[in-house]
Coordinates of C-alpha atoms in Angstrom, one line a residue:
M1 CA 13.2 -316.7 77.4
S2 CA 14.7 -314.8 80.1
I3 CA 17.7 -315.8 79.6
R4 CA 18.2 -314.9 76.5
L5 CA 16.7 -311.1 78.0
L6 CA 18.7 -310.7 80.7
F7 CA 22.3 -311.6 78.2
V8 CA 21.0 -308.6 75.4
F9 CA 20.5 -306.1 78.7
C10 CA 24.0 -307.1 79.6
V11 CA 25.7 -306.5 76.1
F12 CA 23.5 -302.8 76.0
F13 CA 24.9 -301.8 78.8
V14 CA 28.8 -302.9 77.9
S15 CA 27.7 -300.6 75.1
F16 CA 26.4 -297.7 77.0
L17 CA 29.2 -298.1 79.3
D18 CA 31.7 -297.6 77.2
Y19 CA 29.7 -294.9 75.1
S20 CA 29.6 -292.4 78.2
E21 CA 33.3 -293.2 79.9
C22 CA 34.2 -291.8 75.6
S23 CA 31.8 -287.9 75.2
K24 CA 33.6 -287.9 79.4
A25 CA 36.8 -287.6 78.0
E26 CA 35.4 -285.7 73.7
N27 CA 32.8 -283.1 76.4
K28 CA 35.5 -282.5 79.0
L29 CA 37.8 -281.9 75.4
Y30 CA 35.4 -279.5 73.9
R31 CA 34.8 -277.7 77.0
D32 CA 37.7 -277.4 78.3
I33 CA 38.6 -275.8 74.7
L34 CA 35.5 -273.7 74.1
T35 CA 36.0 -272.4 77.9
G36 CA 37.3 -268.6 77.8
Y37 CA 37.6 -269.1 73.6
L38 CA 36.3 -265.8 72.4
K39 CA 36.3 -266.3 68.3
L40 CA 36.6 -262.4 67.3
A41 CA 40.3 -262.8 67.8
R42 CA 43.3 -263.7 65.5
P43 CA 44.6 -266.7 67.5
V44 CA 48.1 -265.3 68.6
R45 CA 50.4 -264.8 71.3
Y46 CA 51.1 -261.4 70.5
P47 CA 49.1 -258.7 68.0
R48 CA 52.5 -257.2 66.3
N49 CA 52.4 -261.3 65.7
V50 CA 51.4 -262.0 61.5
L51 CA 48.7 -265.2 61.5
K52 CA 50.0 -267.5 58.4
V53 CA 47.2 -269.1 56.8
H54 CA 48.1 -271.5 54.0
M55 CA 45.5 -273.4 51.1
K56 CA 44.8 -275.0 48.5
V57 CA 42.8 -275.7 45.5
F58 CA 41.8 -278.9 43.8
L59 CA 39.8 -278.9 40.8
Q60 CA 36.8 -281.5 40.6
Q61 CA 35.8 -280.5 37.2
I62 CA 35.3 -277.0 34.6
L63 CA 31.2 -276.9 34.7
N64 CA 30.6 -274.1 32.2
L65 CA 32.7 -271.5 30.9
D66 CA 29.2 -268.7 29.5
G67 CA 31.1 -267.0 26.8
Q68 CA 28.4 -264.7 26.4
N69 CA 28.2 -263.5 30.3
Q70 CA 32.0 -263.8 30.5
I71 CA 31.9 -266.2 34.0
I72 CA 33.7 -269.8 34.4
E73 CA 31.5 -272.2 36.8
V74 CA 34.2 -274.5 38.3
N75 CA 33.3 -277.8 40.9
A76 CA 36.4 -277.1 43.2
W77 CA 37.3 -278.2 47.1
L78 CA 39.1 -274.6 48.8
K79 CA 41.5 -276.4 51.8
Y80 CA 42.8 -273.8 54.6
V81 CA 45.2 -274.8 57.3
W82 CA 46.4 -272.4 60.2
M83 CA 48.0 -272.9 63.7
D84 CA 45.5 -271.8 66.7
Y85 CA 47.7 -272.3 70.0
R86 CA 44.4 -272.0 72.1
L87 CA 43.6 -274.9 70.0
Q88 CA 46.2 -277.2 71.7
W89 CA 46.1 -280.6 74.3
D90 CA 48.0 -283.4 75.8
P91 CA 46.2 -286.8 74.1
L92 CA 46.6 -288.5 77.0
Q93 CA 45.0 -286.4 79.3
Y94 CA 42.3 -287.8 77.4
D95 CA 41.7 -290.8 75.8
N96 CA 44.4 -290.1 73.6
I97 CA 41.8 -287.9 71.4
T98 CA 44.0 -286.0 68.6
S99 CA 41.2 -284.5 66.1
I100 CA 38.4 -282.8 67.2
R101 CA 35.5 -281.1 64.9
F102 CA 34.0 -278.1 64.6
A103 CA 30.4 -277.1 63.1
G104 CA 31.5 -274.9 60.0
G105 CA 28.0 -273.0 60.2
E106 CA 28.1 -272.2 64.1
N107 CA 31.6 -270.2 64.1
Q108 CA 31.9 -271.9 67.7
I109 CA 36.1 -271.2 66.3
W110 CA 37.7 -268.5 64.6
R111 CA 38.3 -269.0 61.0
P112 CA 39.9 -265.9 58.9
D113 CA 37.4 -264.1 56.4
I114 CA 38.9 -265.8 53.0
L115 CA 37.0 -264.4 50.1
L116 CA 36.8 -265.5 46.3
Y117 CA 37.2 -261.9 44.7
N118 CA 35.8 -262.2 41.1
S119 CA 33.0 -263.9 42.2
A120 CA 30.0 -264.1 40.0
S121 CA 27.4 -265.5 42.7
E122 CA 25.0 -264.2 44.1
D123 CA 25.3 -264.6 47.3
F124 CA 29.3 -263.7 46.8
D125 CA 30.9 -266.6 49.0
S126 CA 29.1 -270.0 47.3
S127 CA 31.6 -272.3 49.4
F128 CA 30.0 -275.2 51.8
K129 CA 29.9 -274.1 55.4
S130 CA 32.4 -277.8 56.3
N131 CA 33.0 -278.7 59.4
E132 CA 36.6 -277.5 61.0
V133 CA 39.1 -280.1 61.6
V134 CA 41.3 -279.6 65.1
Y135 CA 44.6 -281.3 66.0
N136 CA 45.8 -281.4 69.2
T137 CA 48.9 -279.8 68.1
G138 CA 47.5 -276.8 67.8
E139 CA 46.6 -277.5 63.5
V140 CA 43.4 -276.3 62.0
N141 CA 42.3 -277.9 58.8
W142 CA 39.0 -276.2 57.0
I143 CA 38.1 -277.5 53.8
P144 CA 34.9 -276.2 52.3
P145 CA 33.4 -277.8 48.9
G146 CA 31.4 -275.4 46.8
I147 CA 30.1 -274.6 42.8
F148 CA 32.1 -271.4 42.3
R149 CA 31.1 -269.1 39.4
A150 CA 34.2 -266.3 39.0
S151 CA 34.2 -263.3 36.4
C152 CA 36.9 -264.1 33.6
K153 CA 37.3 -262.2 30.7
M154 CA 37.4 -263.5 27.3
D155 CA 39.7 -263.0 23.9
I156 CA 37.9 -263.5 21.3
T157 CA 40.0 -262.3 18.5
Y158 CA 41.0 -266.6 17.3
F159 CA 37.4 -268.3 17.7
P160 CA 36.9 -271.0 18.1
F161 CA 40.6 -272.1 18.5
D162 CA 41.2 -269.4 21.3
D163 CA 43.2 -269.4 24.1
Q164 CA 41.5 -268.2 27.3
V165 CA 43.2 -267.6 30.5
C166 CA 40.4 -267.6 33.7
Y167 CA 41.6 -267.7 37.7
L168 CA 40.3 -267.8 41.1
K169 CA 41.9 -265.2 43.1
F170 CA 41.3 -265.8 46.8
G171 CA 42.1 -262.9 50.3
S172 CA 41.0 -261.6 53.0
W173 CA 38.1 -258.9 53.0
T174 CA 39.2 -257.4 56.2
Y175 CA 43.4 -258.0 57.7
H176 CA 45.6 -257.2 55.5
G177 CA 49.1 -258.9 55.6
L178 CA 51.0 -257.3 59.0
A179 CA 47.8 -259.6 60.2
L180 CA 47.0 -262.0 57.8
D181 CA 50.0 -263.6 55.1
L182 CA 48.1 -265.5 53.0
S183 CA 50.2 -268.3 51.0
I184 CA 49.8 -271.7 48.9
I185 CA 50.2 -275.0 50.0
A186 CA 53.2 -276.0 48.9
E187 CA 53.6 -280.3 47.3
E188 CA 56.6 -282.1 48.2
D189 CA 56.9 -283.8 44.4
E190 CA 56.0 -279.9 42.9
D191 CA 58.2 -277.7 41.5
E192 CA 56.3 -274.6 41.2
F193 CA 52.9 -273.6 42.8
S194 CA 50.1 -275.2 40.9
I195 CA 46.2 -276.2 41.0
D196 CA 45.9 -280.0 42.7
L197 CA 45.0 -281.8 39.7
S198 CA 44.5 -285.7 41.1
T199 CA 40.4 -285.9 41.1
Y200 CA 40.3 -283.7 38.4
T201 CA 37.7 -284.5 35.0
P202 CA 38.5 -283.9 31.8
S203 CA 36.5 -280.8 30.3
G204 CA 34.3 -282.2 26.6
E205 CA 35.0 -278.6 25.3
W206 CA 38.1 -277.2 27.3
H207 CA 41.3 -278.6 27.7
L208 CA 43.1 -277.4 30.8
T209 CA 46.7 -277.0 29.6
K210 CA 48.5 -275.7 32.9
A211 CA 47.2 -274.7 36.2
P212 CA 49.9 -272.2 38.3
A213 CA 49.1 -270.7 41.3
V214 CA 50.6 -267.5 42.3
K215 CA 51.4 -264.9 45.5
D216 CA 51.3 -262.1 45.1
V217 CA 51.6 -258.4 47.7
K218 CA 50.5 -255.1 47.3
F219 CA 50.3 -251.8 49.0
N220 CA 46.8 -249.6 48.2
S221 CA 47.0 -245.7 47.9
C222 CA 44.3 -246.3 50.4
C223 CA 46.8 -247.9 53.2
K224 CA 50.2 -248.3 54.0
E225 CA 49.7 -251.7 55.2
P226 CA 50.5 -255.1 52.3
Y227 CA 47.2 -256.8 50.9
S228 CA 48.7 -260.6 50.1
T229 CA 46.0 -262.6 48.0
V230 CA 46.6 -265.9 46.2
T231 CA 45.8 -266.2 42.5
F232 CA 45.2 -269.7 41.4
Y233 CA 44.8 -269.9 37.8
M234 CA 43.5 -272.0 34.6
F235 CA 45.1 -272.0 31.3
L236 CA 41.8 -273.1 28.8
R237 CA 42.2 -274.4 25.1
R238 CA 39.7 -275.0 23.2
R239 CA 38.8 -277.9 21.6
T240 CA 37.9 -277.0 18.0
L241 CA 36.5 -280.3 16.6
F242 CA 32.2 -279.7 17.7
Y243 CA 32.7 -276.1 15.9
L244 CA 35.0 -277.8 12.6
F245 CA 31.9 -280.5 12.0
N246 CA 28.9 -278.9 12.7
I247 CA 29.4 -274.6 11.7
I248 CA 33.0 -274.5 9.6
L249 CA 32.4 -277.5 7.9
P250 CA 28.5 -277.4 6.9
S251 CA 28.9 -273.3 5.7
L252 CA 32.7 -274.1 3.9
L253 CA 30.0 -276.2 1.6
I254 CA 27.0 -273.7 1.2
S255 CA 30.1 -271.2 0.0
I256 CA 31.4 -273.6 -2.1
M257 CA 28.0 -274.3 -3.4
T258 CA 27.5 -270.7 -4.5
L259 CA 30.5 -271.7 -7.1
M260 CA 27.9 -273.8 -9.1
G261 CA 25.2 -271.3 -9.5
F262 CA 26.9 -270.0 -12.2
C263 CA 27.3 -272.8 -14.0
L264 CA 23.6 -272.6 -14.4
P265 CA 22.5 -271.0 -17.0
A266 CA 21.6 -267.7 -17.2
H267 CA 18.1 -267.9 -19.4
D268 CA 16.1 -269.2 -16.3
M269 CA 16.6 -266.0 -14.2
S270 CA 13.8 -267.2 -11.6
E271 CA 16.5 -270.0 -10.2
K272 CA 19.8 -269.0 -11.0
I273 CA 18.3 -265.8 -8.7
G274 CA 16.5 -267.8 -5.8
Y275 CA 19.7 -270.3 -6.0
Q276 CA 22.3 -267.5 -5.0
T277 CA 19.5 -266.0 -1.9
T278 CA 19.5 -269.3 -0.7
I279 CA 23.1 -269.9 0.0
L280 CA 22.5 -266.1 1.2
L281 CA 20.1 -267.0 3.4
S282 CA 21.5 -269.8 4.7
I283 CA 25.1 -268.0 5.6
C284 CA 23.1 -265.3 7.0
F285 CA 21.6 -268.7 9.8
F286 CA 25.2 -270.1 10.3
V287 CA 26.5 -266.1 11.6
T288 CA 23.6 -265.5 14.1
I289 CA 24.5 -269.0 15.4
V290 CA 27.8 -267.2 16.2
S291 CA 26.8 -264.5 17.3
E292 CA 24.6 -266.3 20.2
M293 CA 28.0 -268.0 21.1
T294 CA 30.1 -265.1 21.1
P295 CA 29.7 -262.3 23.4
P296 CA 28.5 -259.0 22.5
T297 CA 32.1 -257.3 22.2
S298 CA 34.1 -254.3 20.5
E299 CA 37.0 -255.2 21.3
S300 CA 37.8 -257.4 19.0
V301 CA 36.7 -259.5 16.5
P302 CA 36.1 -264.0 16.4
L303 CA 37.9 -265.3 13.5
L304 CA 35.1 -267.3 12.9
G305 CA 32.8 -264.2 12.6
M306 CA 35.3 -263.1 10.1
F307 CA 34.8 -265.9 8.1
F308 CA 31.7 -265.1 8.0
S309 CA 31.9 -262.1 7.5
S310 CA 33.3 -262.9 4.4
L311 CA 31.6 -266.1 3.5
T312 CA 28.6 -263.4 3.3
L313 CA 30.0 -260.5 1.8
I314 CA 31.2 -263.5 -1.4
S315 CA 28.5 -264.5 -1.5
S316 CA 26.8 -261.0 -1.4
V317 CA 29.3 -260.0 -4.7
S318 CA 27.8 -263.5 -6.4
T319 CA 24.3 -262.5 -6.0
A320 CA 24.9 -259.1 -7.8
F321 CA 27.2 -260.5 -10.0
T322 CA 23.9 -262.4 -11.0
I323 CA 22.3 -259.9 -11.4
T324 CA 24.0 -258.2 -13.6
V325 CA 25.0 -261.6 -15.7
L326 CA 21.0 -261.2 -16.1
N327 CA 21.3 -257.8 -17.2
F328 CA 23.3 -258.1 -19.0
R329 CA 22.2 -261.2 -20.8
Y330 CA 18.2 -260.0 -21.2
R331 CA 19.7 -256.5 -22.9
Q332 CA 17.5 -255.7 -26.7
V333 CA 19.3 -253.7 -29.4
Q334 CA 16.5 -251.3 -29.9
N335 CA 17.3 -249.7 -26.6
I336 CA 20.7 -250.5 -25.8
H337 CA 24.0 -249.3 -27.8
M338 CA 26.6 -251.6 -27.3
H339 CA 29.7 -249.4 -26.5
P340 CA 33.3 -249.6 -27.6
L341 CA 35.2 -249.9 -25.0
F342 CA 33.1 -252.4 -23.8
Y343 CA 32.7 -254.3 -26.7
K344 CA 36.9 -254.5 -26.4
V345 CA 36.8 -255.3 -22.1
F346 CA 33.8 -258.3 -22.3
L347 CA 34.4 -259.4 -25.7
I348 CA 37.6 -260.0 -26.5
W349 CA 39.4 -259.2 -23.5
I350 CA 38.5 -260.9 -21.3
P351 CA 37.1 -264.2 -23.1
W352 CA 41.5 -263.5 -24.2
L353 CA 42.0 -263.6 -20.9
L354 CA 39.8 -266.6 -19.3
L355 CA 40.4 -268.4 -22.7
M356 CA 37.1 -268.8 -24.4
K357 CA 36.0 -268.9 -28.0
R358 CA 33.4 -268.7 -30.1
P359 CA 33.3 -271.3 -32.7
G360 CA 34.0 -269.5 -36.5
V361 CA 33.3 -266.0 -34.8
F362 CA 36.2 -263.5 -34.6
Y363 CA 34.1 -260.3 -33.3
K364 CA 36.1 -257.2 -34.6
K365 CA 36.4 -258.8 -38.0
R366 CA 33.0 -259.4 -37.7
R367 CA 31.8 -256.0 -36.7
A368 CA 33.7 -254.8 -38.8
T369 CA 31.7 -257.0 -41.8
V370 CA 28.9 -256.4 -41.0
Q371 CA 29.9 -251.8 -40.6
A372 CA 30.7 -251.8 -44.1
R373 CA 27.7 -253.8 -45.2
E374 CA 25.7 -250.7 -44.7
E375 CA 26.9 -248.5 -47.0
I376 CA 27.1 -251.4 -49.9
S377 CA 24.4 -252.3 -51.8
F378 CA 23.3 -255.6 -52.8
F379 CA 24.9 -255.7 -56.6
D380 CA 27.9 -255.0 -55.5
N381 CA 28.4 -256.8 -53.2
C382 CA 27.4 -260.3 -55.1
D383 CA 29.2 -262.3 -57.9
D384 CA 28.6 -264.0 -60.2
D385 CA 27.0 -267.5 -58.1
C386 CA 24.9 -266.4 -56.0
C387 CA 23.1 -262.5 -57.6
P388 CA 20.6 -262.9 -61.2
K389 CA 21.9 -261.6 -63.9
I390 CA 20.3 -258.5 -65.5
P391 CA 19.8 -259.6 -68.9
E392 CA 21.2 -258.4 -72.2
F393 CA 18.8 -258.1 -75.1
D394 CA 19.9 -259.3 -78.9
Y395 CA 18.8 -256.4 -81.1
S396 CA 20.2 -257.9 -84.1
L397 CA 17.8 -260.2 -85.2
S398 CA 17.3 -261.9 -89.4
I399 CA 14.3 -260.0 -90.2
D400 CA 13.3 -258.2 -93.6
S401 CA 14.5 -255.1 -93.9
A402 CA 11.2 -253.7 -95.3
D403 CA 9.2 -254.7 -91.8
T404 CA 11.9 -253.4 -89.9
L405 CA 11.0 -251.1 -87.5
P406 CA 13.2 -247.7 -86.3
L407 CA 14.4 -249.8 -83.1
P408 CA 15.0 -247.7 -79.7
P409 CA 18.3 -246.2 -78.7
R410 CA 19.5 -248.9 -76.2
P411 CA 18.4 -247.0 -72.8
K412 CA 20.5 -245.8 -69.8
P413 CA 21.9 -248.0 -66.8
L414 CA 19.3 -248.2 -64.2
L415 CA 22.4 -248.4 -61.6
K416 CA 25.1 -246.6 -61.5
K417 CA 27.0 -249.9 -61.8
M418 CA 25.5 -251.6 -64.0
H419 CA 28.3 -252.1 -66.2
S420 CA 30.0 -254.2 -64.2
V421 CA 27.1 -256.5 -63.1
P422 CA 27.5 -259.7 -65.5
A423 CA 24.8 -260.3 -68.2
E424 CA 23.2 -262.9 -69.8
H425 CA 22.3 -263.4 -73.5
L426 CA 19.4 -265.3 -75.2
H427 CA 20.2 -268.2 -76.8
L428 CA 19.0 -270.5 -78.9
D429 CA 18.9 -274.3 -77.0
R430 CA 17.2 -272.4 -74.5
K431 CA 13.1 -273.5 -74.2
V432 CA 10.8 -272.0 -74.3
G433 CA 9.7 -273.1 -70.8
D434 CA 13.1 -271.9 -69.9
G435 CA 12.5 -268.0 -68.4
I436 CA 15.5 -266.0 -69.0
L437 CA 17.3 -266.7 -65.7
K438 CA 18.3 -270.4 -65.1
S439 CA 16.0 -272.1 -62.8
E440 CA 19.7 -273.1 -60.3
R441 CA 19.5 -269.6 -60.0
R442 CA 16.3 -267.9 -59.0
P443 CA 16.4 -266.0 -54.8
L444 CA 14.5 -267.9 -53.4
V445 CA 12.0 -266.4 -50.6
L446 CA 11.0 -268.3 -47.1
T447 CA 7.5 -268.4 -45.9
K448 CA 5.5 -269.5 -44.0
S449 CA 3.5 -271.1 -46.8
G450 CA 6.8 -272.1 -48.9
N451 CA 5.4 -273.4 -51.9
K452 CA 2.6 -271.3 -52.8
S453 CA 4.4 -268.3 -52.8
H454 CA 7.1 -270.9 -55.1
S455 CA 3.9 -271.7 -57.2
L456 CA 3.8 -267.8 -57.5
R457 CA 6.8 -266.8 -58.2
N458 CA 6.6 -269.1 -61.4
R459 CA 3.9 -267.7 -62.2
R460 CA 4.9 -264.3 -62.6
F461 CA 7.8 -265.4 -64.3
T462 CA 6.2 -267.6 -66.8
Q463 CA 4.3 -264.4 -67.3
F464 CA 7.1 -261.6 -67.8
E465 CA 8.9 -264.0 -70.6
K466 CA 5.1 -263.6 -72.1
Y467 CA 6.1 -260.2 -72.5
I468 CA 10.1 -259.8 -73.3
K469 CA 8.2 -262.7 -76.2
K470 CA 5.4 -260.4 -77.3
C471 CA 7.5 -257.2 -77.2
I472 CA 10.0 -259.3 -80.0
D473 CA 7.2 -260.1 -81.9
D474 CA 5.7 -257.2 -81.6
A475 CA 9.0 -255.1 -82.8
K476 CA 8.7 -257.3 -86.1
L477 CA 5.0 -256.2 -87.2
R478 CA 4.4 -253.0 -84.9
K479 CA 5.5 -250.2 -85.1
N480 CA 8.6 -248.4 -83.0
S481 CA 5.5 -246.6 -80.3
T482 CA 4.2 -250.3 -79.1
Y483 CA 8.0 -251.2 -79.5
S484 CA 8.8 -248.7 -76.8
T485 CA 5.9 -249.4 -74.4
Y486 CA 6.2 -253.2 -74.0
S487 CA 10.2 -252.2 -73.2
M488 CA 9.0 -250.3 -70.6
M489 CA 7.0 -252.5 -69.1
I490 CA 10.0 -255.3 -68.7
I491 CA 12.1 -252.2 -67.9
T492 CA 9.8 -251.0 -65.1
Y493 CA 9.2 -254.6 -63.8
Y494 CA 12.9 -254.6 -63.4
R495 CA 13.2 -251.7 -61.9
Q496 CA 11.1 -253.0 -59.9
I497 CA 12.6 -256.4 -59.0
D498 CA 16.0 -253.8 -58.1
E499 CA 14.6 -252.3 -55.7
M500 CA 13.2 -254.9 -54.0
L501 CA 16.0 -256.8 -54.6
K502 CA 18.2 -253.6 -52.9
L503 CA 14.9 -253.5 -49.9
L504 CA 15.0 -257.6 -49.0
N505 CA 18.7 -257.6 -48.5
R506 CA 18.5 -254.8 -45.9
R507 CA 16.1 -256.7 -44.0
L508 CA 18.1 -259.2 -44.3
D509 CA 21.1 -257.5 -43.1
K510 CA 19.3 -255.6 -40.7
Q511 CA 18.2 -259.1 -38.6
R512 CA 21.5 -260.2 -39.3
K513 CA 23.0 -257.3 -37.4
Y514 CA 20.6 -256.9 -34.6
L515 CA 21.3 -261.0 -34.0
F516 CA 24.6 -260.8 -34.2
K517 CA 24.7 -257.9 -32.1
Q518 CA 21.7 -259.8 -29.8
E519 CA 24.5 -262.6 -29.4
D520 CA 27.1 -260.3 -28.3
W521 CA 25.2 -259.3 -25.2
K522 CA 24.1 -262.9 -24.6
F523 CA 28.2 -263.9 -24.8
A524 CA 28.7 -260.6 -22.4
A525 CA 27.2 -262.6 -20.8
M526 CA 28.4 -265.7 -20.8
A527 CA 32.4 -263.6 -20.1
L528 CA 30.9 -261.9 -17.2
D529 CA 30.0 -265.3 -15.5
R530 CA 32.9 -267.5 -16.3
L531 CA 34.4 -264.5 -14.9
C532 CA 32.2 -264.0 -11.7
L533 CA 33.1 -267.6 -11.1
L534 CA 37.3 -267.1 -11.3
L535 CA 37.1 -264.7 -9.8
I536 CA 33.9 -266.0 -6.8
T537 CA 35.8 -268.7 -6.2
I538 CA 40.0 -267.2 -5.5
L539 CA 38.0 -265.4 -3.0
I540 CA 37.0 -268.3 -1.0
I541 CA 40.6 -269.6 -1.6
M542 CA 42.0 -267.2 -0.1
C543 CA 39.5 -266.8 2.6
L544 CA 39.6 -270.2 3.7
F545 CA 43.9 -270.0 3.6
G546 CA 43.9 -267.0 5.3
M547 CA 41.4 -268.9 8.1
I548 CA 43.8 -271.7 8.5
L549 CA 47.2 -269.2 9.2
S550 CA 45.4 -267.2 11.2
T551 CA 44.3 -270.6 13.1
P552 CA 47.1 -270.7 15.5
H553 CA 47.0 -273.7 16.9
F554 CA 44.3 -277.0 15.7
E555 CA 42.6 -279.3 19.6
P556 CA 40.4 -281.6 18.6

């Protein structure tokens, strides 16, 4: 047991002895270097000498590009290289030590005050204060990592098919170009300066097309000395697959559904208006989403915003057209008269343009016919097959002259054109119950109680046939006064029939004219509905093609 403890003690002592020997050389090196070292003085031998500082950016990842606040956030490493002649030593004097480290947070050696000019961080300098690595040749390497937030002015004209250019601009905060010359580290295999992308992780939203670096020297108005800066650019192209499947296509389908609203029947007012209003609200919802994605600027209007504004306008116009169609559909003939120009436009020109036809209707001829019917009477417009016949009595009956009474003169025609009305004569082949008029030519009266009115009409015809027969018999047996009385009753009866037929004819013509005008308004609404369907379809196609042609590129 004692031998084992002795062995462990010897190993520990030897290890400690080697460590102390190594630490002595390094400690001596630190003491020798820092003795008389002033961290505020530039590491140059003469005051007029220019200190050259080289830098490089190693981009790791693009974390976020905030369009609302116009800020880009990246994860990157910065590399600074400069020469400090006060930090040189001979490695042979210090056990071949070729490099040492200084704590970055304690500021033990001189370090350039290079900052990110367009920083948007709260503490402005968000880099981690890592250690500086110093080599025996006097070269100092400082690689501070950090998450950098920089302002980036965005052009959203072609959003979401846009290209953005963001940059990280570095420069000394207090040294001018004659004291500190900032330049870019050039790699051997690079033709031009650029950001190092060897460890870059691609972003799911942005595609980094190129990342050049440019050195710029400017003379400010305040000072005559030049000021050198280094700018690292990032040319970004937005990937549009997300916006295409989550915003553009759903909104486009909703807009196409606007066309289906014109396929609904016009008599369903609540469903038609509710459908168009729902589509309008859906598009407004997408407009709100797009407005939250884009920065609130008035310099330019994004392409997607213009697309949604066009869709909103189209949906609003379709809703207004729908209301107009329903207005035409439910107009009453008693309240509104159709203007002749309106009639020509909506019942002749638009149907002809849209290849619409009303079966069996020719509008201009039909309208003229309806107007002409108001000026003619019933008997002037009927023919032999549709109008009842007024009988002409045959007074030359074979009776005895002794019993013959003087016949009254033939009554004058009640109508102006009585002589043009065809008449029927009583023949001996008629039966007693047939009546004066033939049964197939008797006018029909359509009422709710059809059977009752038909029986009443038959009884009246039978009664008036008896009057006629009685009139003829009394003409043989009685005096002229009696004959005249019954004759006047028959004439009065036919006069009443004529007046009633005229009244019925006027009412039927008025009803037919009312129904036809009502159908004209309905067909005008149908023509306007079809025209709106065509116009909205053209507008949506133009809007879609306009957006496609205005798109500069498509990056999935």
